[in-house]
Amino acid sequence: MLELPTSGIDPRLPVVWGVLNVTPDSFSDGGLFESVAAAAEQGRLLTKQGADVIDIGGESTRPGADRVPIDVELARVLPVIEELVADGATVSIDTMRAEVARAAVERGASIINDVSGGRADPNMHATVAELDVPYVLMHWRSHSTSMDQFAYYNDVVLEVCDELKEQIALATTAGIARERIIVDPGIGFAKDLDHNWTLLRSMDRIRDLGLPILVGASRKRFLGALLADDTETPRDSGGRDVATAVLSALLVDAGVWGLRVHDVQGTVDALKVAHMLGEADG
Ligand code: PMM
Protein backbone atom coordinates (compact mmCIF):
# COMPACT_ATOMS: atom_id res chain seq x y z
CA MET A 1 0.00 0.00 0.00
CA LEU A 2 1.25 3.45 -0.91
CA GLU A 3 1.10 5.61 2.18
CA LEU A 4 -0.43 9.07 2.19
CA PRO A 5 2.19 11.80 2.60
CA THR A 6 2.87 13.09 6.09
CA SER A 7 3.92 16.54 7.15
CA GLY A 8 7.64 17.13 7.00
CA ILE A 9 7.26 19.62 9.85
CA ASP A 10 5.75 17.10 12.25
CA PRO A 11 3.81 13.97 11.31
CA ARG A 12 0.97 15.10 13.58
CA LEU A 13 0.54 18.29 11.60
CA PRO A 14 -1.40 18.75 8.39
CA VAL A 15 0.32 18.05 5.13
CA VAL A 16 1.09 21.29 3.30
CA TRP A 17 0.29 21.31 -0.41
CA GLY A 18 1.98 24.05 -2.40
CA VAL A 19 -0.10 25.32 -5.33
CA LEU A 20 1.70 25.49 -8.66
CA ASN A 21 -0.64 26.64 -11.42
CA VAL A 22 1.03 26.48 -14.82
CA THR A 23 -1.74 28.56 -16.38
CA PRO A 24 -2.10 32.04 -17.85
CA ASP A 25 -5.39 32.69 -16.04
CA SER A 26 -5.64 31.19 -12.53
CA PHE A 27 -7.13 33.77 -10.24
CA SER A 28 -4.16 34.53 -8.04
CA ASP A 29 -1.02 33.12 -9.66
CA GLY A 30 -2.12 32.89 -13.30
CA GLY A 31 0.57 33.85 -15.77
CA LEU A 32 3.37 33.89 -13.22
CA PHE A 33 4.80 30.45 -13.94
CA GLU A 34 4.10 29.88 -17.61
CA SER A 35 7.59 28.77 -18.64
CA VAL A 36 8.83 25.38 -17.49
CA ALA A 37 11.87 26.99 -15.90
CA ALA A 38 9.81 29.53 -13.93
CA ALA A 39 7.34 26.89 -12.79
CA ALA A 40 10.06 24.47 -11.72
CA GLU A 41 11.82 27.24 -9.83
CA GLN A 42 8.61 28.11 -8.00
CA GLY A 43 8.11 24.42 -7.17
CA ARG A 44 11.59 24.26 -5.68
CA LEU A 45 10.91 27.38 -3.65
CA LEU A 46 7.67 25.88 -2.29
CA THR A 47 9.54 22.70 -1.33
CA LYS A 48 12.24 24.72 0.40
CA GLN A 49 9.58 26.59 2.34
CA GLY A 50 8.16 23.31 3.63
CA ALA A 51 5.60 22.06 1.12
CA ASP A 52 5.13 18.31 1.48
CA VAL A 53 3.33 18.02 -1.86
CA ILE A 54 3.53 20.21 -4.98
CA ASP A 55 0.11 20.36 -6.65
CA ILE A 56 0.59 21.07 -10.35
CA GLY A 57 -2.35 22.21 -12.45
CA GLY A 58 -2.60 23.19 -16.12
CA GLU A 59 -6.24 24.23 -16.28
CA SER A 60 -7.69 27.14 -14.33
CA THR A 61 -10.84 26.44 -12.31
CA ARG A 62 -11.50 30.05 -11.34
CA PRO A 63 -15.19 30.98 -11.65
CA GLY A 64 -16.07 31.60 -15.29
CA ALA A 65 -12.94 29.96 -16.71
CA ASP A 66 -13.30 28.12 -20.02
CA ARG A 67 -11.81 24.67 -20.43
CA VAL A 68 -8.45 24.30 -22.13
CA PRO A 69 -7.80 21.66 -24.81
CA ILE A 70 -6.22 18.49 -23.45
CA ASP A 71 -3.02 18.86 -25.47
CA VAL A 72 -2.50 22.32 -23.98
CA GLU A 73 -3.06 20.99 -20.47
CA LEU A 74 -0.60 18.13 -21.05
CA ALA A 75 2.04 20.42 -22.56
CA ARG A 76 1.79 22.75 -19.56
CA VAL A 77 2.11 20.20 -16.78
CA LEU A 78 4.20 17.25 -17.96
CA PRO A 79 7.62 18.94 -18.28
CA VAL A 80 7.19 20.62 -14.88
CA ILE A 81 6.20 17.33 -13.26
CA GLU A 82 9.28 15.65 -14.73
CA GLU A 83 11.61 18.35 -13.38
CA LEU A 84 10.18 18.37 -9.88
CA VAL A 85 9.94 14.59 -9.63
CA ALA A 86 13.61 14.42 -10.69
CA ASP A 87 14.35 16.70 -7.73
CA GLY A 88 12.62 14.26 -5.40
CA ALA A 89 9.41 16.23 -4.82
CA THR A 90 6.08 14.51 -4.12
CA VAL A 91 3.91 15.76 -6.97
CA SER A 92 0.15 15.82 -7.25
CA ILE A 93 -1.58 16.42 -10.58
CA ASP A 94 -4.55 18.78 -10.35
CA THR A 95 -6.73 17.64 -13.24
CA MET A 96 -10.28 16.59 -14.07
CA ARG A 97 -9.13 14.48 -17.02
CA ALA A 98 -8.30 10.79 -16.74
CA GLU A 99 -5.88 10.98 -19.64
CA VAL A 100 -3.92 13.81 -18.03
CA ALA A 101 -3.92 11.96 -14.70
CA ARG A 102 -2.50 8.87 -16.37
CA ALA A 103 0.21 10.76 -18.27
CA ALA A 104 1.17 12.65 -15.11
CA VAL A 105 1.50 9.46 -13.06
CA GLU A 106 3.58 7.92 -15.86
CA ARG A 107 5.91 10.95 -15.48
CA GLY A 108 6.18 10.42 -11.73
CA ALA A 109 3.26 12.26 -10.13
CA SER A 110 2.10 10.19 -7.18
CA ILE A 111 -1.27 11.75 -6.26
CA ILE A 112 -4.30 12.68 -8.38
CA ASN A 113 -6.22 15.77 -7.32
CA ASP A 114 -9.55 15.82 -9.16
CA VAL A 115 -11.64 18.87 -8.29
CA SER A 116 -14.64 17.23 -9.92
CA GLY A 117 -14.45 14.11 -7.73
CA GLY A 118 -14.92 12.00 -10.84
CA ARG A 119 -17.89 13.90 -12.20
CA ALA A 120 -16.14 15.64 -15.13
CA ASP A 121 -14.65 12.56 -16.77
CA PRO A 122 -16.46 9.21 -16.75
CA ASN A 123 -13.09 7.42 -17.04
CA MET A 124 -11.46 9.05 -14.02
CA HIS A 125 -12.41 6.56 -11.30
CA ALA A 126 -11.45 3.48 -13.34
CA THR A 127 -8.15 5.14 -14.25
CA VAL A 128 -7.34 6.03 -10.64
CA ALA A 129 -8.26 2.48 -9.60
CA GLU A 130 -5.83 1.11 -12.14
CA LEU A 131 -3.05 3.57 -11.26
CA ASP A 132 -3.61 2.83 -7.56
CA VAL A 133 -2.45 6.20 -6.20
CA PRO A 134 -3.97 8.51 -3.54
CA TYR A 135 -6.97 10.38 -4.95
CA VAL A 136 -8.37 13.72 -3.84
CA LEU A 137 -12.12 13.62 -4.36
CA MET A 138 -13.51 17.13 -4.12
CA HIS A 139 -17.12 18.29 -3.83
CA TRP A 140 -18.10 19.74 -7.21
CA ARG A 141 -21.32 20.42 -9.03
CA SER A 142 -20.39 21.80 -12.43
CA HIS A 143 -17.69 23.38 -14.54
CA SER A 144 -16.44 26.89 -13.77
CA THR A 145 -18.56 28.61 -16.42
CA SER A 146 -21.78 27.59 -14.65
CA MET A 147 -20.87 26.73 -11.06
CA ASP A 148 -22.29 29.91 -9.53
CA GLN A 149 -25.75 28.80 -10.74
CA PHE A 150 -25.40 25.71 -8.57
CA ALA A 151 -24.55 27.51 -5.33
CA TYR A 152 -27.94 26.72 -3.77
CA TYR A 153 -28.40 24.51 -0.73
CA ASN A 154 -30.98 23.97 2.00
CA ASP A 155 -28.30 22.61 4.29
CA VAL A 156 -24.87 23.06 2.74
CA VAL A 157 -23.01 20.74 5.12
CA LEU A 158 -25.53 17.93 4.78
CA GLU A 159 -25.70 18.20 1.01
CA VAL A 160 -21.93 18.46 0.54
CA CYS A 161 -21.43 15.40 2.78
CA ASP A 162 -24.16 13.43 0.99
CA GLU A 163 -22.78 14.30 -2.44
CA LEU A 164 -19.26 13.39 -1.30
CA LYS A 165 -20.61 10.05 -0.03
CA GLU A 166 -22.18 9.37 -3.43
CA GLN A 167 -18.90 10.08 -5.23
CA ILE A 168 -16.95 7.97 -2.71
CA ALA A 169 -19.34 5.08 -3.34
CA LEU A 170 -18.88 5.43 -7.10
CA ALA A 171 -15.11 5.61 -6.65
CA THR A 172 -14.90 2.48 -4.51
CA THR A 173 -17.31 0.63 -6.81
CA ALA A 174 -14.93 1.47 -9.67
CA GLY A 175 -12.14 -0.17 -7.69
CA ILE A 176 -10.43 2.71 -5.87
CA ALA A 177 -9.34 1.52 -2.42
CA ARG A 178 -11.07 3.54 0.30
CA GLU A 179 -7.66 4.05 1.98
CA ARG A 180 -6.56 5.97 -1.09
CA ILE A 181 -9.30 8.61 -0.90
CA ILE A 182 -8.85 12.11 0.52
CA VAL A 183 -12.00 14.25 0.62
CA ASP A 184 -12.22 17.98 0.00
CA PRO A 185 -15.32 20.14 0.62
CA GLY A 186 -14.47 22.26 -2.45
CA ILE A 187 -14.28 25.71 -0.92
CA GLY A 188 -15.40 28.27 -3.53
CA PHE A 189 -16.78 25.69 -5.96
CA ALA A 190 -20.54 26.23 -6.33
CA LYS A 191 -20.50 27.87 -2.88
CA ASP A 192 -21.31 31.44 -1.92
CA LEU A 193 -19.45 33.29 0.81
CA ASP A 194 -21.66 31.99 3.64
CA HIS A 195 -21.56 28.42 2.33
CA ASN A 196 -17.77 28.53 2.54
CA TRP A 197 -17.76 29.77 6.13
CA THR A 198 -20.41 27.27 7.18
CA LEU A 199 -18.38 24.42 5.73
CA LEU A 200 -15.18 25.66 7.33
CA ARG A 201 -16.96 25.71 10.71
CA SER A 202 -18.19 22.15 10.17
CA MET A 203 -15.07 20.05 9.77
CA ASP A 204 -16.31 17.73 12.52
CA ARG A 205 -19.22 16.74 10.26
CA ILE A 206 -16.95 16.22 7.25
CA ARG A 207 -14.62 14.18 9.49
CA ASP A 208 -17.52 11.80 10.05
CA LEU A 209 -16.91 10.58 6.49
CA GLY A 210 -13.90 8.85 8.06
CA LEU A 211 -11.38 10.01 5.46
CA PRO A 212 -8.51 12.52 5.50
CA ILE A 213 -9.68 16.05 4.64
CA LEU A 214 -7.88 18.46 2.33
CA VAL A 215 -8.94 22.12 2.35
CA GLY A 216 -8.11 24.59 -0.41
CA ALA A 217 -9.17 27.98 0.91
CA SER A 218 -6.01 29.86 0.00
CA ARG A 219 -6.56 33.40 -1.32
CA LYS A 220 -10.15 32.64 -2.31
CA ARG A 221 -12.87 35.24 -2.86
CA PHE A 222 -14.54 34.76 0.52
CA LEU A 223 -11.31 35.94 2.18
CA GLY A 224 -11.14 38.93 -0.14
CA ALA A 225 -14.70 39.82 0.86
CA LEU A 226 -13.96 39.43 4.58
CA LEU A 227 -10.95 41.74 4.24
CA ALA A 228 -12.74 44.33 2.07
CA ASP A 229 -11.90 47.96 2.72
CA ASP A 230 -14.41 50.59 3.86
CA THR A 231 -15.64 51.08 0.28
CA GLU A 232 -16.43 47.35 0.22
CA THR A 233 -13.76 46.71 -2.39
CA PRO A 234 -12.50 43.16 -1.83
CA ARG A 235 -8.87 42.79 -0.81
CA ASP A 236 -6.85 41.65 -3.84
CA SER A 237 -5.66 38.05 -3.89
CA GLY A 238 -2.04 38.88 -3.01
CA GLY A 239 -3.24 40.49 0.23
CA ARG A 240 -5.03 37.39 1.51
CA ASP A 241 -2.04 35.35 2.65
CA VAL A 242 -2.08 36.28 6.32
CA ALA A 243 -5.77 35.38 6.52
CA THR A 244 -5.00 32.10 4.74
CA ALA A 245 -2.23 31.26 7.20
CA VAL A 246 -4.43 32.02 10.23
CA LEU A 247 -7.21 29.88 8.79
CA SER A 248 -4.70 27.07 8.18
CA ALA A 249 -3.60 27.14 11.80
CA LEU A 250 -7.20 27.12 13.04
CA LEU A 251 -8.12 24.21 10.79
CA VAL A 252 -5.44 22.13 12.53
CA ASP A 253 -7.60 21.85 15.62
CA ALA A 254 -10.56 20.92 13.48
CA GLY A 255 -8.70 17.82 12.32
CA VAL A 256 -7.90 18.77 8.76
CA TRP A 257 -5.25 16.49 7.19
CA GLY A 258 -4.00 18.73 4.38
CA LEU A 259 -3.92 22.41 3.43
CA ARG A 260 -3.57 23.52 -0.18
CA VAL A 261 -1.95 26.96 -0.18
CA HIS A 262 -0.11 29.40 -2.44
CA ASP A 263 2.01 31.03 0.28
CA VAL A 264 3.60 27.94 1.77
CA GLN A 265 5.92 29.90 4.05
CA GLY A 266 3.06 31.72 5.76
CA THR A 267 1.09 28.56 6.43
CA VAL A 268 4.13 26.61 7.64
CA ASP A 269 4.99 29.45 10.04
CA ALA A 270 1.42 29.54 11.34
CA LEU A 271 1.34 25.76 11.81
CA LYS A 272 4.60 25.87 13.75
CA VAL A 273 3.25 28.56 16.08
CA ALA A 274 -0.02 26.70 16.65
CA HIS A 275 1.92 23.50 17.28
CA MET A 276 4.17 25.12 19.90
CA LEU A 277 1.16 26.50 21.76
CA GLY A 278 -0.36 23.03 21.79
CA GLU A 279 2.89 21.54 23.07
CA ALA A 280 3.08 24.06 25.92
CA ASP A 281 -0.42 23.06 27.04
CA GLY A 282 0.44 19.38 26.92
N1 PMM B 1 -9.02 24.90 -5.62
C1 PMM B 1 -8.51 25.26 -6.82
C2 PMM B 1 -7.82 24.33 -7.61
N2 PMM B 1 -7.63 23.07 -7.19
N3 PMM B 1 -7.92 21.41 -5.56
C3 PMM B 1 -8.45 21.02 -4.40
N4 PMM B 1 -8.28 19.75 -3.99
N5 PMM B 1 -9.14 21.87 -3.58
C4 PMM B 1 -9.36 23.16 -3.94
O1 PMM B 1 -10.03 23.88 -3.18
C5 PMM B 1 -8.85 23.62 -5.19
C6 PMM B 1 -8.12 22.69 -5.99
C7 PMM B 1 -8.72 26.66 -7.31
O2 PMM B 1 -7.81 27.52 -6.74
P1 PMM B 1 -6.44 28.01 -7.44
O3 PMM B 1 -6.80 28.72 -8.71
O4 PMM B 1 -5.82 28.88 -6.45
O5 PMM B 1 -5.59 26.82 -7.73
PDB file of N, CA, C and O in Angstrom, residues 11 47 73 131 145 150 152 169 183 199 229 240 255 261:
ATOM      1  N   PRO A  11       4.815  14.882  11.873  1.00  0.00           N
ATOM      2  CA  PRO A  11       3.808  13.975  11.306  1.00  0.00           C
ATOM      3  C   PRO A  11       2.410  14.177  11.870  1.00  0.00           C
ATOM      4  O   PRO A  11       1.429  13.764  11.260  1.00  0.00           O
ATOM      5  N   THR A  47       8.973  23.843  -2.069  1.00  0.00           N
ATOM      6  CA  THR A  47       9.537  22.697  -1.330  1.00  0.00           C
ATOM      7  C   THR A  47      10.464  23.208  -0.225  1.00  0.00           C
ATOM      8  O   THR A  47      10.400  22.750   0.920  1.00  0.00           O
ATOM      9  N   GLU A  73      -3.221  21.349 -21.883  1.00  0.00           N
ATOM     10  CA  GLU A  73      -3.060  20.992 -20.465  1.00  0.00           C
ATOM     11  C   GLU A  73      -1.845  20.071 -20.277  1.00  0.00           C
ATOM     12  O   GLU A  73      -1.008  20.296 -19.391  1.00  0.00           O
ATOM     13  N   LEU A 131      -4.340   2.972 -11.615  1.00  0.00           N
ATOM     14  CA  LEU A 131      -3.054   3.574 -11.258  1.00  0.00           C
ATOM     15  C   LEU A 131      -2.721   3.354  -9.785  1.00  0.00           C
ATOM     16  O   LEU A 131      -1.555   3.387  -9.389  1.00  0.00           O
ATOM     17  N   THR A 145     -17.709  27.648 -15.714  1.00  0.00           N
ATOM     18  CA  THR A 145     -18.561  28.610 -16.419  1.00  0.00           C
ATOM     19  C   THR A 145     -19.962  28.677 -15.817  1.00  0.00           C
ATOM     20  O   THR A 145     -20.642  29.684 -15.941  1.00  0.00           O
ATOM     21  N   PHE A 150     -25.130  26.886  -9.390  1.00  0.00           N
ATOM     22  CA  PHE A 150     -25.403  25.709  -8.566  1.00  0.00           C
ATOM     23  C   PHE A 150     -25.105  25.950  -7.085  1.00  0.00           C
ATOM     24  O   PHE A 150     -25.067  25.010  -6.300  1.00  0.00           O
ATOM     25  N   TYR A 152     -26.675  26.676  -4.545  1.00  0.00           N
ATOM     26  CA  TYR A 152     -27.937  26.720  -3.773  1.00  0.00           C
ATOM     27  C   TYR A 152     -28.067  25.454  -2.947  1.00  0.00           C
ATOM     28  O   TYR A 152     -27.928  24.353  -3.464  1.00  0.00           O
ATOM     29  N   ALA A 169     -18.775   6.399  -3.011  1.00  0.00           N
ATOM     30  CA  ALA A 169     -19.344   5.083  -3.338  1.00  0.00           C
ATOM     31  C   ALA A 169     -19.047   4.724  -4.795  1.00  0.00           C
ATOM     32  O   ALA A 169     -18.664   3.590  -5.101  1.00  0.00           O
ATOM     33  N   VAL A 183     -10.834  13.458   1.032  1.00  0.00           N
ATOM     34  CA  VAL A 183     -11.997  14.251   0.624  1.00  0.00           C
ATOM     35  C   VAL A 183     -11.716  15.741   0.788  1.00  0.00           C
ATOM     36  O   VAL A 183     -10.894  16.148   1.613  1.00  0.00           O
ATOM     37  N   LEU A 199     -19.154  25.664   5.893  1.00  0.00           N
ATOM     38  CA  LEU A 199     -18.382  24.416   5.726  1.00  0.00           C
ATOM     39  C   LEU A 199     -17.104  24.442   6.573  1.00  0.00           C
ATOM     40  O   LEU A 199     -16.762  23.446   7.219  1.00  0.00           O
ATOM     41  N   ASP A 229     -12.151  46.659   2.071  1.00  0.00           N
ATOM     42  CA  ASP A 229     -11.905  47.961   2.715  1.00  0.00           C
ATOM     43  C   ASP A 229     -13.236  48.679   2.970  1.00  0.00           C
ATOM     44  O   ASP A 229     -14.317  48.124   2.729  1.00  0.00           O
ATOM     45  N   ARG A 240      -4.202  38.324   0.726  1.00  0.00           N
ATOM     46  CA  ARG A 240      -5.029  37.389   1.512  1.00  0.00           C
ATOM     47  C   ARG A 240      -4.200  36.303   2.197  1.00  0.00           C
ATOM     48  O   ARG A 240      -4.760  35.349   2.741  1.00  0.00           O
ATOM     49  N   GLY A 255      -9.018  19.159  12.799  1.00  0.00           N
ATOM     50  CA  GLY A 255      -8.698  17.816  12.323  1.00  0.00           C
ATOM     51  C   GLY A 255      -8.474  17.694  10.835  1.00  0.00           C
ATOM     52  O   GLY A 255      -8.552  16.595  10.275  1.00  0.00           O
ATOM     53  N   VAL A 261      -2.178  25.516  -0.298  1.00  0.00           N
ATOM     54  CA  VAL A 261      -1.952  26.963  -0.182  1.00  0.00           C
ATOM     55  C   VAL A 261      -0.939  27.468  -1.204  1.00  0.00           C
ATOM     56  O   VAL A 261      -0.056  26.736  -1.652  1.00  0.00           O
TER      57      VAL A 261
END
